[in-house]
Coordinates of C-alpha atoms and ligand atoms in Angstrom, one line a residue:
M1 CA 0.0 0.0 0.0
K2 CA 1.3 3.5 -0.9
F3 CA 1.6 6.0 1.9
F4 CA 0.7 9.6 1.2
I5 CA 0.8 12.4 3.7
D6 CA -2.3 14.6 3.9
T7 CA -0.9 18.1 4.7
A8 CA 0.5 21.2 3.2
N9 CA 3.0 21.6 6.0
L10 CA 6.5 21.4 4.5
D11 CA 8.2 20.4 7.8
Q12 CA 5.9 17.4 8.2
I13 CA 6.3 16.5 4.5
R14 CA 10.1 16.6 4.9
E15 CA 9.9 14.5 8.1
A16 CA 7.8 11.8 6.4
Q17 CA 10.1 11.9 3.3
D18 CA 13.1 11.4 5.6
L19 CA 11.5 8.3 7.1
G20 CA 11.9 6.8 3.6
V21 CA 8.4 5.4 3.3
L22 CA 6.5 8.3 1.7
D23 CA 4.9 7.8 -1.7
G24 CA 3.2 11.1 -2.2
V25 CA 1.2 14.1 -0.8
T26 CA -2.4 15.1 -0.9
T27 CA -3.5 18.7 -0.2
N28 CA -6.8 20.6 -0.3
P29 CA -7.8 24.2 0.0
S30 CA -8.4 23.8 3.7
L31 CA -5.0 22.3 4.3
M32 CA -3.4 25.2 2.4
A33 CA -5.3 27.8 4.4
K34 CA -4.2 26.0 7.6
E35 CA -0.6 26.7 6.6
G36 CA -1.4 30.4 5.8
I37 CA -0.9 29.8 2.0
T38 CA -3.4 32.0 0.2
G39 CA -3.6 33.6 -3.2
G40 CA -3.2 31.9 -6.5
N41 CA 0.5 32.4 -7.1
N42 CA 1.5 31.5 -3.5
I43 CA -0.5 28.3 -3.8
L44 CA 1.1 27.3 -7.1
K45 CA 4.5 28.0 -5.7
H46 CA 3.7 25.9 -2.7
Y47 CA 2.8 22.9 -4.9
V48 CA 6.2 23.2 -6.6
D49 CA 7.9 23.4 -3.2
I50 CA 6.1 20.2 -2.2
C51 CA 7.1 18.4 -5.4
N52 CA 10.7 19.3 -4.8
I53 CA 10.6 17.6 -1.4
V54 CA 8.9 14.3 -2.4
D55 CA 9.5 11.8 -5.2
G56 CA 5.8 10.7 -5.7
D57 CA 2.5 12.1 -6.7
V58 CA 1.2 15.5 -5.3
S59 CA -2.5 16.2 -5.6
A60 CA -3.4 19.8 -6.4
E61 CA -7.1 20.7 -6.2
V62 CA -9.1 22.8 -8.7
I63 CA -11.4 25.5 -7.2
S64 CA -13.7 25.9 -10.2
T65 CA -17.0 24.1 -10.2
D66 CA -17.8 24.6 -14.0
L67 CA -16.2 22.4 -16.7
A68 CA -14.4 25.2 -18.5
G69 CA -12.9 26.5 -15.3
M70 CA -11.8 23.1 -14.1
I71 CA -10.2 22.3 -17.4
K72 CA -8.3 25.7 -17.4
E73 CA -7.1 25.3 -13.8
G74 CA -6.3 21.6 -14.2
E75 CA -4.2 22.1 -17.3
A76 CA -2.3 24.8 -15.6
L77 CA -1.7 22.7 -12.5
A78 CA -0.6 19.7 -14.6
E79 CA 1.9 22.0 -16.4
L80 CA 3.5 23.1 -13.0
H81 CA 5.3 19.8 -12.4
K82 CA 5.3 16.2 -13.7
Q83 CA 4.4 14.9 -10.2
I84 CA 1.1 16.9 -10.0
V85 CA -2.2 15.0 -10.1
V86 CA -5.2 17.2 -10.6
K87 CA -7.8 16.8 -7.8
V88 CA -11.4 17.2 -9.0
P89 CA -14.5 17.1 -6.9
M90 CA -17.2 14.4 -7.4
I91 CA -19.8 16.6 -9.0
K92 CA -21.4 16.3 -12.5
E93 CA -19.0 18.8 -14.1
G94 CA -16.2 17.1 -12.2
V95 CA -16.9 13.7 -13.8
K96 CA -16.8 15.4 -17.3
A97 CA -13.6 17.1 -16.4
I98 CA -12.0 13.7 -15.2
K99 CA -13.0 12.2 -18.6
Y100 CA -11.5 15.1 -20.4
F101 CA -8.2 15.0 -18.4
S102 CA -8.1 11.2 -18.8
D103 CA -8.4 11.4 -22.6
K104 CA -5.6 14.0 -22.6
G105 CA -3.3 11.8 -20.4
I106 CA -3.6 14.2 -17.4
R107 CA -3.7 12.2 -14.1
T108 CA -6.6 12.9 -11.7
N109 CA -7.7 12.3 -8.1
C110 CA -11.5 12.4 -7.7
T111 CA -12.1 13.8 -4.3
L112 CA -15.1 14.2 -1.9
V113 CA -16.3 10.6 -2.5
F114 CA -18.7 9.2 0.0
S115 CA -20.4 6.3 -1.8
A116 CA -19.6 3.3 -3.9
G117 CA -21.8 4.7 -6.7
Q118 CA -19.6 7.8 -6.8
A119 CA -16.5 5.7 -6.9
L120 CA -17.9 3.6 -9.8
L121 CA -18.6 6.8 -11.8
A122 CA -15.0 8.1 -11.1
A123 CA -13.6 4.9 -12.4
K124 CA -15.8 4.9 -15.5
A125 CA -14.6 8.5 -16.2
G126 CA -11.0 7.3 -16.0
A127 CA -9.8 8.8 -12.7
T128 CA -6.3 7.8 -11.7
Y129 CA -7.2 7.9 -8.0
V130 CA -10.5 7.9 -6.2
S131 CA -10.6 9.5 -2.7
P132 CA -13.3 8.1 -0.3
F133 CA -13.3 10.1 2.9
I134 CA -13.4 7.5 5.6
G135 CA -13.0 9.7 8.7
R136 CA -15.8 12.0 7.7
L137 CA -18.1 9.0 7.3
D138 CA -17.1 7.7 10.7
D139 CA -18.0 11.2 12.0
I140 CA -21.6 10.7 11.0
S141 CA -22.0 7.2 12.4
T142 CA -21.4 5.5 9.0
D143 CA -18.6 2.9 8.6
G144 CA -16.0 4.6 6.4
L145 CA -13.9 1.4 6.1
N146 CA -16.9 -0.5 4.8
L147 CA -16.9 1.9 1.9
I148 CA -13.3 1.0 1.1
G149 CA -14.3 -2.7 1.0
E150 CA -17.3 -2.0 -1.3
I151 CA -15.2 0.0 -3.8
R152 CA -12.4 -2.7 -3.7
L153 CA -15.1 -5.3 -4.6
I154 CA -16.5 -3.3 -7.5
Y155 CA -13.1 -2.4 -8.9
D156 CA -11.9 -5.9 -8.7
N157 CA -15.1 -7.2 -10.4
Y158 CA -14.3 -5.3 -13.5
G159 CA -10.6 -4.8 -13.3
Y160 CA -10.8 -1.0 -13.0
E161 CA -7.3 0.5 -12.8
T162 CA -8.4 3.5 -10.7
Q163 CA -6.5 3.4 -7.5
I164 CA -8.4 3.5 -4.2
L165 CA -6.9 6.3 -2.1
A166 CA -8.4 6.1 1.3
A167 CA -8.6 9.7 2.5
S168 CA -9.6 11.5 5.7
V169 CA -7.6 8.8 7.5
R170 CA -7.4 10.0 11.1
H171 CA -5.3 7.4 13.0
T172 CA -3.1 4.3 12.8
M173 CA -5.9 1.8 13.0
H174 CA -7.4 3.3 9.8
V175 CA -4.1 2.7 8.1
L176 CA -3.9 -0.9 9.2
E177 CA -7.6 -1.7 8.3
C178 CA -7.1 -0.1 4.9
A179 CA -4.1 -2.3 4.3
K180 CA -6.1 -5.4 5.3
I181 CA -9.0 -4.5 2.9
G182 CA -6.6 -3.8 0.1
S183 CA -6.8 -0.1 -0.4
D184 CA -4.1 0.9 -3.0
V185 CA -3.1 4.1 -1.1
M186 CA -3.9 5.8 2.2
T187 CA -3.4 9.5 2.9
G188 CA -3.3 10.6 6.5
P189 CA -1.5 12.8 9.0
L190 CA 2.2 12.1 9.9
S191 CA 0.9 10.7 13.3
S192 CA -1.1 8.0 11.6
I193 CA 2.2 6.7 9.9
E194 CA 4.4 7.1 13.0
G195 CA 1.8 5.2 15.1
L196 CA 2.8 2.1 13.1
L197 CA 6.2 2.3 14.8
K198 CA 5.1 2.0 18.3
H199 CA 5.2 -1.1 20.5
P200 CA 6.1 -1.1 24.2
L201 CA 7.7 -4.5 23.9
T202 CA 10.1 -3.0 21.3
D203 CA 11.1 -0.3 23.7
I204 CA 11.5 -2.6 26.7
G205 CA 13.4 -5.2 24.6
L206 CA 15.8 -2.6 23.2
A207 CA 16.5 -1.1 26.6
K208 CA 17.3 -4.7 27.9
F209 CA 19.6 -5.5 25.0
L210 CA 21.5 -2.2 25.5
E211 CA 21.8 -2.8 29.2
D212 CA 23.1 -6.3 28.7
Y213 CA 25.6 -5.1 26.1
K214 CA 27.0 -2.6 28.6
K215 CA 27.4 -5.4 31.2
G216 CA 29.5 -7.4 28.8
N217 CA 31.8 -4.5 27.9
Ligands
G3P301 O1 -7.8 13.6 2.5 C1 -8.9 14.3 2.8 C2 -8.8 15.1 4.0 O2 -7.9 16.2 3.8 C3 -9.9 15.4 4.8 O3 -9.6 15.0 6.0 O4 -9.7 14.9 8.5 O5 -10.5 16.9 7.2 O6 -11.8 14.7 7.1 P1 -10.4 15.4 7.3

């Protein structure tokens, strides 16, 4: 499973990259605003800065909601850097835009997906990635992980190549469960990745090994 980090914070992106297990980055307008990155040109520059830190795909979201606007924005984003994947919302015009980009060889990430039907449409339109938001479903008493399983089943039934990018991952158990279900990618905060490291028996065992080494020397 690929690991993406879901942030626009350059320090966290560097930290995840340094760990050696990072496959890409996802951002959205809220994550950009959280870092104080506002204004068209600043946002574009920030995408390039992110691409220069990581080796993998970097999702950059369009703001337009009409087809012509999405196409104009998406083409400009794709021109920015070869690692950019154009993030398009799951709305009617978005489906048309994904089809357009797919025909032109521009890679896309269909975002704000909350149902298997939406994921099916995204795959039919030729999305490179589909982003079901599992944490936000959990927030409203609906099983987000169950959606990942439904989409996996549908995509496997027909051999769709669209990659399932589990988004709105909030914690380490989400990461593990996504891996068990067979999500192609997960995107979450750095803490959700670092949580995989932790086990008290590792810490206790290491302390004992180091203590015993010192005794013998
Ligand atoms: O990847 C989608 C993400 O940015 C949304 O996460 O935690 O705001 O639901 P969250």
